[in-house]
């Protein structure tokens, strides 16, 4: 049991992804080309084995993991509210994620992630 679990999670997208086994992928925002390539290969292999990928929507490794898994289901964990996408340039990526996957956040609408 998680002692400090959020009282509410807001999801948007295809909730069927939650029934899949999930692997989380996180990594550097300033990823090297080799790191991105390895992430894409690892992610595709996990997807072929039936796993969904959970990751933030951050630049670098996390965005690469989502891009490599758009066909089978991916879970984007948002830093802000569902209406405040961070980083803003990933709004298009989130649109692709929502076609088959979902976005989840514990933050209320209007909540903005502090930039970093």
PDB file of C-alpha atoms in Angstrom:
ATOM      1  CA  UNK A   1       0.000   0.000   0.000  1.00  0.00           C
ATOM      2  CA  UNK A   2       1.259   3.462  -0.858  1.00  0.00           C
ATOM      3  CA  UNK A   3       1.125   5.778   2.165  1.00  0.00           C
ATOM      4  CA  UNK A   4       1.015   8.994   0.183  1.00  0.00           C
ATOM      5  CA  UNK A   5      -1.026   7.927  -2.841  1.00  0.00           C
ATOM      6  CA  UNK A   6      -2.862  10.786  -4.548  1.00  0.00           C
ATOM      7  CA  UNK A   7      -6.569  10.959  -3.687  1.00  0.00           C
ATOM      8  CA  UNK A   8      -7.541  11.209  -7.355  1.00  0.00           C
ATOM      9  CA  UNK A   9      -5.992  10.508 -10.749  1.00  0.00           C
ATOM     10  CA  UNK A  10      -7.259  12.164 -13.905  1.00  0.00           C
ATOM     11  CA  UNK A  11      -6.953  10.038 -17.037  1.00  0.00           C
ATOM     12  CA  UNK A  12      -7.709  10.843 -20.634  1.00  0.00           C
ATOM     13  CA  UNK A  13      -7.559   8.406 -23.513  1.00  0.00           C
ATOM     14  CA  UNK A  14      -7.866   4.642 -23.804  1.00  0.00           C
ATOM     15  CA  UNK A  15      -8.224   3.141 -20.312  1.00  0.00           C
ATOM     16  CA  UNK A  16      -7.858  -0.390 -21.781  1.00  0.00           C
ATOM     17  CA  UNK A  17      -4.105   0.213 -21.699  1.00  0.00           C
ATOM     18  CA  UNK A  18      -4.316  -0.080 -17.895  1.00  0.00           C
ATOM     19  CA  UNK A  19      -5.109  -3.795 -18.276  1.00  0.00           C
ATOM     20  CA  UNK A  20      -1.753  -4.430 -19.985  1.00  0.00           C
ATOM     21  CA  UNK A  21       1.446  -5.225 -18.113  1.00  0.00           C
ATOM     22  CA  UNK A  22       3.407  -1.979 -17.857  1.00  0.00           C
ATOM     23  CA  UNK A  23       7.109  -1.147 -17.891  1.00  0.00           C
ATOM     24  CA  UNK A  24       8.262   2.347 -16.921  1.00  0.00           C
ATOM     25  CA  UNK A  25      11.029   3.990 -18.919  1.00  0.00           C
ATOM     26  CA  UNK A  26      12.703   7.151 -17.660  1.00  0.00           C
ATOM     27  CA  UNK A  27      15.961   8.802 -18.524  1.00  0.00           C
ATOM     28  CA  UNK A  28      17.921  11.853 -19.443  1.00  0.00           C
ATOM     29  CA  UNK A  29      16.268  14.897 -20.931  1.00  0.00           C
ATOM     30  CA  UNK A  30      19.529  15.628 -22.736  1.00  0.00           C
ATOM     31  CA  UNK A  31      19.806  12.176 -24.272  1.00  0.00           C
ATOM     32  CA  UNK A  32      22.526  11.219 -26.695  1.00  0.00           C
ATOM     33  CA  UNK A  33      21.645   9.856 -30.132  1.00  0.00           C
ATOM     34  CA  UNK A  34      22.809   6.434 -28.946  1.00  0.00           C
ATOM     35  CA  UNK A  35      20.589   6.676 -25.865  1.00  0.00           C
ATOM     36  CA  UNK A  36      17.542   7.558 -27.968  1.00  0.00           C
ATOM     37  CA  UNK A  37      18.268   4.704 -30.401  1.00  0.00           C
ATOM     38  CA  UNK A  38      18.672   2.195 -27.565  1.00  0.00           C
ATOM     39  CA  UNK A  39      15.457   3.430 -25.949  1.00  0.00           C
ATOM     40  CA  UNK A  40      13.571   2.983 -29.216  1.00  0.00           C
ATOM     41  CA  UNK A  41      14.912  -0.567 -29.682  1.00  0.00           C
ATOM     42  CA  UNK A  42      14.164  -1.554 -26.092  1.00  0.00           C
ATOM     43  CA  UNK A  43      10.688  -0.043 -26.253  1.00  0.00           C
ATOM     44  CA  UNK A  44       9.784  -1.764 -29.518  1.00  0.00           C
ATOM     45  CA  UNK A  45      10.908  -5.108 -28.099  1.00  0.00           C
ATOM     46  CA  UNK A  46       8.822  -4.626 -24.970  1.00  0.00           C
ATOM     47  CA  UNK A  47       5.811  -3.646 -27.082  1.00  0.00           C
ATOM     48  CA  UNK A  48       6.184  -6.717 -29.273  1.00  0.00           C
ATOM     49  CA  UNK A  49       6.152  -8.768 -26.052  1.00  0.00           C
ATOM     50  CA  UNK A  50       2.808  -7.210 -25.061  1.00  0.00           C
ATOM     51  CA  UNK A  51       3.883  -4.495 -22.647  1.00  0.00           C
ATOM     52  CA  UNK A  52       2.620  -0.944 -22.453  1.00  0.00           C
ATOM     53  CA  UNK A  53       5.162   1.765 -21.660  1.00  0.00           C
ATOM     54  CA  UNK A  54       4.696   4.344 -18.913  1.00  0.00           C
ATOM     55  CA  UNK A  55       6.839   7.438 -18.961  1.00  0.00           C
ATOM     56  CA  UNK A  56       6.736  11.149 -18.418  1.00  0.00           C
ATOM     57  CA  UNK A  57       6.280  13.453 -21.352  1.00  0.00           C
ATOM     58  CA  UNK A  58       9.721  15.006 -20.851  1.00  0.00           C
ATOM     59  CA  UNK A  59      12.222  15.695 -23.594  1.00  0.00           C
ATOM     60  CA  UNK A  60      14.819  13.072 -24.408  1.00  0.00           C
ATOM     61  CA  UNK A  61      14.468   9.428 -23.380  1.00  0.00           C
ATOM     62  CA  UNK A  62      10.858   9.681 -22.240  1.00  0.00           C
ATOM     63  CA  UNK A  63       9.633  11.224 -25.501  1.00  0.00           C
ATOM     64  CA  UNK A  64      11.618   8.610 -27.462  1.00  0.00           C
ATOM     65  CA  UNK A  65       9.912   5.812 -25.511  1.00  0.00           C
ATOM     66  CA  UNK A  66       6.464   7.202 -26.328  1.00  0.00           C
ATOM     67  CA  UNK A  67       7.281   7.704 -30.007  1.00  0.00           C
ATOM     68  CA  UNK A  68       8.468   4.091 -30.300  1.00  0.00           C
ATOM     69  CA  UNK A  69       5.250   2.757 -28.725  1.00  0.00           C
ATOM     70  CA  UNK A  70       2.480   4.720 -30.431  1.00  0.00           C
ATOM     71  CA  UNK A  71       1.100   1.608 -32.143  1.00  0.00           C
ATOM     72  CA  UNK A  72       0.462  -0.630 -29.127  1.00  0.00           C
ATOM     73  CA  UNK A  73      -0.301   1.630 -26.169  1.00  0.00           C
ATOM     74  CA  UNK A  74       1.606   4.027 -24.014  1.00  0.00           C
ATOM     75  CA  UNK A  75       0.879   5.906 -20.784  1.00  0.00           C
ATOM     76  CA  UNK A  76       2.054   9.495 -20.540  1.00  0.00           C
ATOM     77  CA  UNK A  77       2.433  10.672 -16.956  1.00  0.00           C
ATOM     78  CA  UNK A  78       1.872  14.422 -16.989  1.00  0.00           C
ATOM     79  CA  UNK A  79       3.633  16.848 -14.656  1.00  0.00           C
ATOM     80  CA  UNK A  80       0.746  19.326 -14.714  1.00  0.00           C
ATOM     81  CA  UNK A  81      -2.979  19.284 -15.302  1.00  0.00           C
ATOM     82  CA  UNK A  82      -4.514  17.652 -18.368  1.00  0.00           C
ATOM     83  CA  UNK A  83      -4.888  21.118 -19.894  1.00  0.00           C
ATOM     84  CA  UNK A  84      -1.293  22.270 -19.204  1.00  0.00           C
ATOM     85  CA  UNK A  85       1.056  20.149 -21.287  1.00  0.00           C
ATOM     86  CA  UNK A  86       4.733  20.376 -20.368  1.00  0.00           C
ATOM     87  CA  UNK A  87       6.868  20.799 -22.281  1.00  0.00           C
ATOM     88  CA  UNK A  88       4.468  22.644 -24.568  1.00  0.00           C
ATOM     89  CA  UNK A  89       6.188  21.398 -27.724  1.00  0.00           C
ATOM     90  CA  UNK A  90       5.032  17.862 -26.832  1.00  0.00           C
ATOM     91  CA  UNK A  91       1.335  18.693 -27.314  1.00  0.00           C
ATOM     92  CA  UNK A  92       1.460  16.975 -30.724  1.00  0.00           C
ATOM     93  CA  UNK A  93       3.158  13.909 -29.241  1.00  0.00           C
ATOM     94  CA  UNK A  94       0.443  13.746 -26.593  1.00  0.00           C
ATOM     95  CA  UNK A  95      -2.215  13.863 -29.327  1.00  0.00           C
ATOM     96  CA  UNK A  96      -0.583  10.778 -30.880  1.00  0.00           C
ATOM     97  CA  UNK A  97      -0.369   9.045 -27.487  1.00  0.00           C
ATOM     98  CA  UNK A  98      -4.084   9.615 -26.880  1.00  0.00           C
ATOM     99  CA  UNK A  99      -5.074   7.833 -30.094  1.00  0.00           C
ATOM    100  CA  UNK A 100      -4.327   4.441 -28.516  1.00  0.00           C
ATOM    101  CA  UNK A 101      -2.860   5.177 -25.085  1.00  0.00           C
ATOM    102  CA  UNK A 102      -3.649   7.516 -22.251  1.00  0.00           C
ATOM    103  CA  UNK A 103      -2.449  10.456 -20.203  1.00  0.00           C
ATOM    104  CA  UNK A 104      -2.567  10.386 -16.415  1.00  0.00           C
ATOM    105  CA  UNK A 105      -1.941  13.062 -13.806  1.00  0.00           C
ATOM    106  CA  UNK A 106      -2.633  13.666 -10.144  1.00  0.00           C
ATOM    107  CA  UNK A 107      -2.743  17.425 -10.732  1.00  0.00           C
ATOM    108  CA  UNK A 108      -5.968  19.416 -11.178  1.00  0.00           C
ATOM    109  CA  UNK A 109      -6.924  21.269 -14.335  1.00  0.00           C
ATOM    110  CA  UNK A 110      -5.012  24.505 -14.619  1.00  0.00           C
ATOM    111  CA  UNK A 111      -1.951  23.241 -12.707  1.00  0.00           C
ATOM    112  CA  UNK A 112       1.288  24.166 -14.486  1.00  0.00           C
ATOM    113  CA  UNK A 113       4.606  22.367 -14.180  1.00  0.00           C
ATOM    114  CA  UNK A 114       7.432  24.665 -13.257  1.00  0.00           C
ATOM    115  CA  UNK A 115       9.912  24.878 -16.133  1.00  0.00           C
ATOM    116  CA  UNK A 116      13.311  23.211 -15.919  1.00  0.00           C
TER     117      UNK A 116
END
